PDB file of C-alpha atoms in Angstrom:
ATOM      1  CA  MET T  15     105.585  53.534 217.688  1.00 89.00           C
ATOM      2  CA  ILE T  16     104.760  51.154 214.844  1.00 95.00           C
ATOM      3  CA  GLU T  17     102.115  52.633 212.586  1.00 96.00           C
ATOM      4  CA  LYS T  18     100.447  50.225 210.165  1.00 95.00           C
ATOM      5  CA  VAL T  19      99.375  52.168 207.100  1.00 96.00           C
ATOM      6  CA  THR T  20      97.934  49.514 204.773  1.00 96.00           C
ATOM      7  CA  ASP T  21      96.034  46.260 205.201  1.00 94.00           C
ATOM      8  CA  LYS T  22      98.798  44.361 203.434  1.00 94.00           C
ATOM      9  CA  LYS T  23      99.638  41.148 205.272  1.00 90.00           C
ATOM     10  CA  ILE T  24     102.963  39.468 205.866  1.00 93.00           C
ATOM     11  CA  PHE T  25     102.822  35.945 207.257  1.00 92.00           C
ATOM     12  CA  ASN T  26     106.491  35.033 207.404  1.00 94.00           C
ATOM     13  CA  ILE T  27     109.726  37.035 207.426  1.00 97.00           C
ATOM     14  CA  LYS T  28     112.775  35.291 206.023  1.00 97.00           C
ATOM     15  CA  ALA T  29     114.793  38.336 204.983  1.00 98.00           C
ATOM     16  CA  CYS T  30     115.174  42.027 205.786  1.00 98.00           C
ATOM     17  CA  ILE T  31     116.608  44.397 203.190  1.00 98.00           C
ATOM     18  CA  PHE T  32     117.928  47.775 204.309  1.00 98.00           C
ATOM     19  CA  ASP T  33     118.730  51.004 202.543  1.00 98.00           C
ATOM     20  CA  LEU T  34     122.063  52.411 203.721  1.00 97.00           C
ATOM     21  CA  ASP T  35     122.122  56.222 203.887  1.00 96.00           C
ATOM     22  CA  GLY T  36     119.621  57.489 206.438  1.00 97.00           C
ATOM     23  CA  THR T  37     118.424  53.992 207.339  1.00 98.00           C
ATOM     24  CA  LEU T  38     121.365  51.999 208.698  1.00 98.00           C
ATOM     25  CA  ALA T  39     123.716  54.910 209.202  1.00 97.00           C
ATOM     26  CA  ASP T  40     123.665  58.677 209.580  1.00 96.00           C
ATOM     27  CA  THR T  41     125.718  59.726 206.572  1.00 94.00           C
ATOM     28  CA  VAL T  42     124.366  63.208 205.824  1.00 94.00           C
ATOM     29  CA  GLU T  43     127.337  65.089 207.303  1.00 94.00           C
ATOM     30  CA  SER T  44     129.781  62.909 205.393  1.00 92.00           C
ATOM     31  CA  ILE T  45     127.869  63.464 202.149  1.00 93.00           C
ATOM     32  CA  ALA T  46     127.659  67.213 202.751  1.00 94.00           C
ATOM     33  CA  TYR T  47     131.344  67.547 203.595  1.00 93.00           C
ATOM     34  CA  SER T  48     132.513  65.618 200.522  1.00 92.00           C
ATOM     35  CA  CYS T  49     130.142  67.331 198.117  1.00 94.00           C
ATOM     36  CA  ASN T  50     130.849  70.817 199.472  1.00 95.00           C
ATOM     37  CA  GLU T  51     134.580  70.193 199.001  1.00 93.00           C
ATOM     38  CA  ALA T  52     133.902  69.050 195.432  1.00 93.00           C
ATOM     39  CA  LEU T  53     131.740  72.106 194.748  1.00 95.00           C
ATOM     40  CA  ALA T  54     134.457  74.397 196.090  1.00 94.00           C
ATOM     41  CA  ALA T  55     136.887  72.956 193.536  1.00 91.00           C
ATOM     42  CA  VAL T  56     134.816  74.580 190.759  1.00 93.00           C
ATOM     43  CA  GLY T  57     133.981  77.748 192.686  1.00 93.00           C
ATOM     44  CA  LEU T  58     130.556  76.699 193.996  1.00 93.00           C
ATOM     45  CA  GLY T  59     128.942  76.210 197.396  1.00 83.00           C
ATOM     46  CA  PRO T  60     129.012  75.468 200.221  1.00 95.00           C
ATOM     47  CA  LEU T  61     125.465  74.282 200.915  1.00 97.00           C
ATOM     48  CA  PRO T  62     123.842  73.658 204.328  1.00 96.00           C
ATOM     49  CA  ILE T  63     124.276  70.124 205.698  1.00 96.00           C
ATOM     50  CA  ASN T  64     120.544  69.620 206.160  1.00 94.00           C
ATOM     51  CA  ASP T  65     119.853  70.352 202.496  1.00 96.00           C
ATOM     52  CA  TYR T  66     121.723  67.210 201.538  1.00 95.00           C
ATOM     53  CA  ARG T  67     118.905  65.136 203.031  1.00 93.00           C
ATOM     54  CA  TYR T  68     116.913  66.073 199.951  1.00 94.00           C
ATOM     55  CA  TYR T  69     119.706  65.697 197.399  1.00 94.00           C
ATOM     56  CA  ALA T  70     120.565  62.121 198.442  1.00 91.00           C
ATOM     57  CA  GLY T  71     118.670  58.924 197.658  1.00 88.00           C
ATOM     58  CA  ASP T  72     118.952  58.512 193.890  1.00 90.00           C
ATOM     59  CA  GLY T  73     122.626  57.794 193.428  1.00 87.00           C
ATOM     60  CA  ALA T  74     125.838  59.764 193.858  1.00 88.00           C
ATOM     61  CA  LYS T  75     125.842  61.441 190.457  1.00 92.00           C
ATOM     62  CA  VAL T  76     122.256  62.645 190.856  1.00 93.00           C
ATOM     63  CA  LEU T  77     123.183  64.002 194.291  1.00 94.00           C
ATOM     64  CA  VAL T  78     126.116  65.953 192.838  1.00 95.00           C
ATOM     65  CA  GLU T  79     123.950  67.270 190.014  1.00 95.00           C
ATOM     66  CA  ARG T  80     121.262  68.452 192.467  1.00 96.00           C
ATOM     67  CA  ALA T  81     123.869  70.115 194.663  1.00 95.00           C
ATOM     68  CA  MET T  82     125.461  71.870 191.698  1.00 94.00           C
ATOM     69  CA  LYS T  83     122.101  73.264 190.614  1.00 95.00           C
ATOM     70  CA  ALA T  84     121.309  74.388 194.180  1.00 95.00           C
ATOM     71  CA  ALA T  85     124.722  76.085 194.378  1.00 94.00           C
ATOM     72  CA  GLY T  86     123.953  78.118 191.257  1.00 93.00           C
ATOM     73  CA  ALA T  87     125.722  76.220 188.477  1.00 92.00           C
ATOM     74  CA  LYS T  88     124.540  77.605 185.148  1.00 87.00           C
ATOM     75  CA  ASP T  89     125.204  74.343 183.323  1.00 90.00           C
ATOM     76  CA  MET T  90     126.452  70.839 184.036  1.00 92.00           C
ATOM     77  CA  ASP T  91     129.740  71.077 182.117  1.00 91.00           C
ATOM     78  CA  ASP T  92     131.674  70.385 185.325  1.00 91.00           C
ATOM     79  CA  LEU T  93     129.463  67.511 186.500  1.00 95.00           C
ATOM     80  CA  GLU T  94     131.918  64.728 185.701  1.00 94.00           C
ATOM     81  CA  SER T  95     134.876  66.462 187.348  1.00 93.00           C
ATOM     82  CA  VAL T  96     132.861  67.392 190.461  1.00 93.00           C
ATOM     83  CA  PHE T  97     131.575  63.817 190.633  1.00 94.00           C
ATOM     84  CA  GLU T  98     135.114  62.431 190.451  1.00 94.00           C
ATOM     85  CA  ILE T  99     136.299  64.757 193.214  1.00 93.00           C
ATOM     86  CA  TYR T 100     133.321  63.746 195.348  1.00 93.00           C
ATOM     87  CA  ASN T 101     134.128  60.062 194.833  1.00 89.00           C
ATOM     88  CA  GLY T 102     137.735  60.731 195.696  1.00 91.00           C
ATOM     89  CA  PHE T 103     136.815  61.817 199.218  1.00 86.00           C
ATOM     90  CA  PHE T 104     134.908  58.569 199.787  1.00 81.00           C
ATOM     91  CA  LYS T 105     137.777  56.500 198.473  1.00 82.00           C
ATOM     92  CA  LYS T 106     140.060  58.120 201.060  1.00 85.00           C
ATOM     93  CA  ASP T 107     137.697  57.664 204.030  1.00 83.00           C
ATOM     94  CA  CYS T 108     134.232  56.286 203.307  1.00 80.00           C
ATOM     95  CA  THR T 109     133.131  56.556 206.968  1.00 89.00           C
ATOM     96  CA  TYR T 110     134.288  60.093 207.711  1.00 88.00           C
ATOM     97  CA  LYS T 111     131.659  61.637 210.037  1.00 90.00           C
ATOM     98  CA  VAL T 112     129.419  58.534 209.603  1.00 94.00           C
ATOM     99  CA  SER T 113     127.751  56.775 212.531  1.00 96.00           C
ATOM    100  CA  VAL T 114     125.421  53.800 212.868  1.00 98.00           C
ATOM    101  CA  PHE T 115     122.026  54.849 214.229  1.00 98.00           C
ATOM    102  CA  ASP T 116     121.430  54.081 217.927  1.00 97.00           C
ATOM    103  CA  GLY T 117     119.713  50.755 218.394  1.00 97.00           C
ATOM    104  CA  MET T 118     120.486  49.482 214.892  1.00 98.00           C
ATOM    105  CA  LEU T 119     123.299  47.062 215.717  1.00 98.00           C
ATOM    106  CA  PRO T 120     121.429  45.137 218.466  1.00 97.00           C
ATOM    107  CA  THR T 121     118.376  45.022 216.196  1.00 98.00           C
ATOM    108  CA  LEU T 122     120.404  43.480 213.380  1.00 98.00           C
ATOM    109  CA  LYS T 123     121.882  40.941 215.795  1.00 97.00           C
ATOM    110  CA  LYS T 124     118.372  39.942 216.934  1.00 96.00           C
ATOM    111  CA  LEU T 125     117.334  39.377 213.337  1.00 97.00           C
ATOM    112  CA  LYS T 126     120.410  37.250 212.671  1.00 97.00           C
ATOM    113  CA  ALA T 127     119.774  35.259 215.843  1.00 96.00           C
ATOM    114  CA  SER T 128     116.278  34.520 214.516  1.00 95.00           C
ATOM    115  CA  SER T 129     117.802  33.113 211.281  1.00 96.00           C
ATOM    116  CA  ILE T 130     116.470  36.047 209.261  1.00 97.00           C
ATOM    117  CA  LYS T 131     118.781  36.984 206.382  1.00 98.00           C
ATOM    118  CA  ILE T 132     119.866  40.621 206.286  1.00 98.00           C
ATOM    119  CA  ALA T 133     120.979  42.583 203.247  1.00 98.00           C
ATOM    120  CA  VAL T 134     121.815  46.086 202.126  1.00 98.00           C
ATOM    121  CA  LEU T 135     120.565  47.679 198.905  1.00 98.00           C
ATOM    122  CA  SER T 136     122.026  51.104 198.174  1.00 97.00           C
ATOM    123  CA  ASN T 137     122.202  53.561 195.316  1.00 94.00           C
ATOM    124  CA  LYS T 138     125.815  54.256 196.297  1.00 90.00           C
ATOM    125  CA  PRO T 139     128.305  52.860 193.751  1.00 88.00           C
ATOM    126  CA  HIS T 140     128.760  49.203 194.661  1.00 93.00           C
ATOM    127  CA  ASP T 141     132.379  49.423 195.836  1.00 91.00           C
ATOM    128  CA  ARG T 142     131.591  52.403 198.075  1.00 89.00           C
ATOM    129  CA  ALA T 143     128.574  50.653 199.573  1.00 93.00           C
ATOM    130  CA  VAL T 144     130.643  47.572 200.377  1.00 95.00           C
ATOM    131  CA  ASP T 145     133.432  49.711 201.878  1.00 93.00           C
ATOM    132  CA  VAL T 146     131.042  51.617 204.135  1.00 94.00           C
ATOM    133  CA  ILE T 147     129.230  48.512 205.376  1.00 97.00           C
ATOM    134  CA  ASN T 148     132.442  46.568 206.017  1.00 96.00           C
ATOM    135  CA  LYS T 149     133.960  49.427 208.018  1.00 95.00           C
ATOM    136  CA  LEU T 150     130.797  50.079 210.031  1.00 97.00           C
ATOM    137  CA  PHE T 151     129.685  46.502 210.708  1.00 98.00           C
ATOM    138  CA  GLY T 152     132.566  44.226 209.776  1.00 97.00           C
ATOM    139  CA  GLU T 153     133.101  42.108 206.708  1.00 96.00           C
ATOM    140  CA  GLY T 154     130.529  39.322 206.382  1.00 97.00           C
ATOM    141  CA  PHE T 155     128.117  40.723 208.966  1.00 98.00           C
ATOM    142  CA  PHE T 156     125.446  41.203 206.301  1.00 98.00           C
ATOM    143  CA  ASP T 157     124.498  38.233 204.178  1.00 98.00           C
ATOM    144  CA  MET T 158     124.588  40.419 201.051  1.00 98.00           C
ATOM    145  CA  VAL T 159     125.509  44.005 200.153  1.00 98.00           C
ATOM    146  CA  GLN T 160     124.437  45.401 196.808  1.00 97.00           C
ATOM    147  CA  GLY T 161     125.249  48.881 195.513  1.00 95.00           C
ATOM    148  CA  GLN T 162     124.673  50.492 192.149  1.00 91.00           C
ATOM    149  CA  THR T 163     126.234  48.716 189.161  1.00 93.00           C
ATOM    150  CA  GLU T 164     125.888  48.855 185.410  1.00 90.00           C
ATOM    151  CA  SER T 165     123.935  45.593 185.355  1.00 91.00           C
ATOM    152  CA  ILE T 166     121.308  46.487 187.981  1.00 89.00           C
ATOM    153  CA  ARG T 167     119.056  49.477 187.546  1.00 90.00           C
ATOM    154  CA  ARG T 168     119.250  51.821 190.495  1.00 92.00           C
ATOM    155  CA  LYS T 169     116.345  52.219 192.887  1.00 96.00           C
ATOM    156  CA  PRO T 170     113.398  52.793 192.584  1.00 97.00           C
ATOM    157  CA  ALA T 171     113.651  49.976 190.035  1.00 97.00           C
ATOM    158  CA  PRO T 172     112.981  46.723 191.938  1.00 97.00           C
ATOM    159  CA  ASP T 173     115.831  44.811 190.288  1.00 96.00           C
ATOM    160  CA  GLY T 174     118.236  44.837 193.213  1.00 97.00           C
ATOM    161  CA  ALA T 175     115.618  43.938 195.819  1.00 98.00           C
ATOM    162  CA  VAL T 176     114.258  41.082 193.704  1.00 98.00           C
ATOM    163  CA  MET T 177     117.767  39.810 192.979  1.00 98.00           C
ATOM    164  CA  ILE T 178     118.574  39.731 196.709  1.00 98.00           C
ATOM    165  CA  ALA T 179     115.399  37.739 197.447  1.00 98.00           C
ATOM    166  CA  GLU T 180     116.275  35.280 194.677  1.00 98.00           C
ATOM    167  CA  ASN T 181     119.822  34.970 195.990  1.00 98.00           C
ATOM    168  CA  PHE T 182     118.427  34.101 199.423  1.00 98.00           C
ATOM    169  CA  GLY T 183     115.912  31.644 197.952  1.00 98.00           C
ATOM    170  CA  VAL T 184     112.948  33.504 199.467  1.00 98.00           C
ATOM    171  CA  LYS T 185     109.801  35.052 198.017  1.00 97.00           C
ATOM    172  CA  PRO T 186     109.447  38.841 197.839  1.00 97.00           C
ATOM    173  CA  GLU T 187     106.380  38.625 200.101  1.00 96.00           C
ATOM    174  CA  GLU T 188     108.623  37.045 202.768  1.00 97.00           C
ATOM    175  CA  CYS T 189     110.849  40.153 202.851  1.00 97.00           C
ATOM    176  CA  LEU T 190     110.754  43.363 204.837  1.00 98.00           C
ATOM    177  CA  TYR T 191     112.195  46.309 202.954  1.00 98.00           C
ATOM    178  CA  MET T 192     113.342  49.279 205.085  1.00 98.00           C
ATOM    179  CA  GLY T 193     114.158  52.761 203.859  1.00 98.00           C
ATOM    180  CA  ASP T 194     113.843  56.472 204.578  1.00 98.00           C
ATOM    181  CA  THR T 195     112.945  58.082 201.221  1.00 97.00           C
ATOM    182  CA  ASN T 196     110.311  58.042 198.495  1.00 97.00           C
ATOM    183  CA  THR T 197     112.784  56.105 196.356  1.00 97.00           C
ATOM    184  CA  ASP T 198     112.909  53.323 198.946  1.00 98.00           C
ATOM    185  CA  MET T 199     109.142  53.146 199.345  1.00 98.00           C
ATOM    186  CA  MET T 200     108.691  52.804 195.596  1.00 98.00           C
ATOM    187  CA  THR T 201     111.450  50.183 195.448  1.00 98.00           C
ATOM    188  CA  GLY T 202     109.990  47.939 198.148  1.00 98.00           C
ATOM    189  CA  THR T 203     106.452  48.296 196.831  1.00 98.00           C
ATOM    190  CA  SER T 204     107.344  47.536 193.219  1.00 98.00           C
ATOM    191  CA  ALA T 205     109.351  44.510 194.389  1.00 98.00           C
ATOM    192  CA  GLY T 206     106.257  43.122 196.135  1.00 98.00           C
ATOM    193  CA  MET T 207     107.787  43.361 199.600  1.00 98.00           C
ATOM    194  CA  TYR T 208     106.366  44.589 202.880  1.00 98.00           C
ATOM    195  CA  THR T 209     107.745  48.119 202.871  1.00 98.00           C
ATOM    196  CA  VAL T 210     108.603  49.949 206.075  1.00 98.00           C
ATOM    197  CA  GLY T 211     109.388  53.663 206.191  1.00 98.00           C
ATOM    198  CA  VAL T 212     111.811  54.800 208.884  1.00 98.00           C
ATOM    199  CA  LEU T 213     111.449  58.223 210.506  1.00 98.00           C
ATOM    200  CA  TRP T 214     115.022  58.675 211.773  1.00 98.00           C
ATOM    201  CA  GLY T 215     116.462  59.241 208.299  1.00 96.00           C
ATOM    202  CA  PHE T 216     116.501  61.889 205.587  1.00 95.00           C
ATOM    203  CA  ARG T 217     112.833  62.478 204.843  1.00 96.00           C
ATOM    204  CA  GLU T 218     109.474  63.095 206.494  1.00 95.00           C
ATOM    205  CA  ARG T 219     106.514  60.838 207.287  1.00 96.00           C
ATOM    206  CA  GLU T 220     104.318  62.364 204.569  1.00 97.00           C
ATOM    207  CA  GLU T 221     106.765  61.459 201.819  1.00 97.00           C
ATOM    208  CA  LEU T 222     106.936  57.869 203.000  1.00 98.00           C
ATOM    209  CA  LEU T 223     103.150  57.526 203.199  1.00 97.00           C
ATOM    210  CA  GLU T 224     102.598  59.102 199.787  1.00 97.00           C
ATOM    211  CA  ASN T 225     104.982  56.668 198.134  1.00 97.00           C
ATOM    212  CA  GLY T 226     103.748  53.294 199.341  1.00 96.00           C
ATOM    213  CA  ALA T 227     104.857  52.608 202.926  1.00 98.00           C
ATOM    214  CA  ASP T 228     102.958  49.677 204.445  1.00 98.00           C
ATOM    215  CA  ALA T 229     104.122  50.716 207.909  1.00 97.00           C
ATOM    216  CA  VAL T 230     106.099  53.551 209.470  1.00 98.00           C
ATOM    217  CA  ILE T 231     108.391  53.224 212.483  1.00 98.00           C
ATOM    218  CA  GLU T 232     110.196  55.670 214.764  1.00 98.00           C
ATOM    219  CA  LYS T 233     113.165  53.652 216.034  1.00 97.00           C
ATOM    220  CA  PRO T 234     115.300  50.714 214.842  1.00 98.00           C
ATOM    221  CA  GLN T 235     114.192  48.434 217.684  1.00 97.00           C
ATOM    222  CA  GLU T 236     110.722  48.334 216.119  1.00 98.00           C
ATOM    223  CA  ILE T 237     112.048  46.332 213.181  1.00 97.00           C
ATOM    224  CA  ALA T 238     112.683  43.383 215.513  1.00 95.00           C
ATOM    225  CA  GLU T 239     109.276  43.997 217.123  1.00 95.00           C
ATOM    226  CA  ILE T 240     107.608  43.605 213.731  1.00 96.00           C
ATOM    227  CA  ALA T 241     109.491  40.371 213.120  1.00 91.00           C
ATOM    228  CA  CYS T 242     108.412  39.001 216.514  1.00 88.00           C
ATOM    229  CA  ALA T 243     104.800  40.069 215.964  1.00 89.00           C
ATOM    230  CA  VAL T 244     104.684  38.394 212.563  1.00 91.00           C
ATOM    231  CA  LYS T 245     106.157  35.199 214.032  1.00 84.00           C
ATOM    232  CA  ALA T 246     103.453  35.259 216.727  1.00 80.00           C
ATOM    233  CA  GLY T 247     100.746  35.851 214.126  1.00 83.00           C
ATOM    234  CA  ILE T 248      99.666  39.205 215.558  1.00 84.00           C
ATOM    235  CA  PHE T 249     100.936  41.664 212.941  1.00 86.00           C
TER     236      PHE T 249
END
């Protein structure tokens, strides 16, 4: 069910920007496996898979730091080495235990068929984000994939979302921004985009509402429904 939360209007959709982890793909088991292996290398962990839903969302290094603290690390002296081990697992197989959410692929194809640009904005390191998307969807399927780099502040800063809109030659108010965490809601809102919280990801409805969601949806198919409703002037 599509739940409109605010009175914010969107009159035209020319682009849809998606978070990756917990929005396009179910990556929590992959994240948990890789981080637990990295923790074990320094005598920590393991942590429950579900806990990683709350460690993810603000970049890989922040995730590792949160996991280390949860596992009882007394200091962060091993942070860099644990982070490198964690990254090493993703370099070997970035889609290990990763799956695209049901209904997402046909939804993306509908958007593309409607000449709506689609992009990914992730706090994963850029190379890892590109690797994951290319292996899950095929190279060139998305019009743009942007991960974390030195030149673009990570979410919730709006830099990446605004840059994608500029690259597409569209206005922020002509973009839907989809994500599953507080970080995503703050990103889309600060970028001036219509921000949609998704309930199939890592966090709960309350977090999305408290951090600026304009609408909340329960299944990927509802993204295309929003686009159709806007086109018909009834959203």
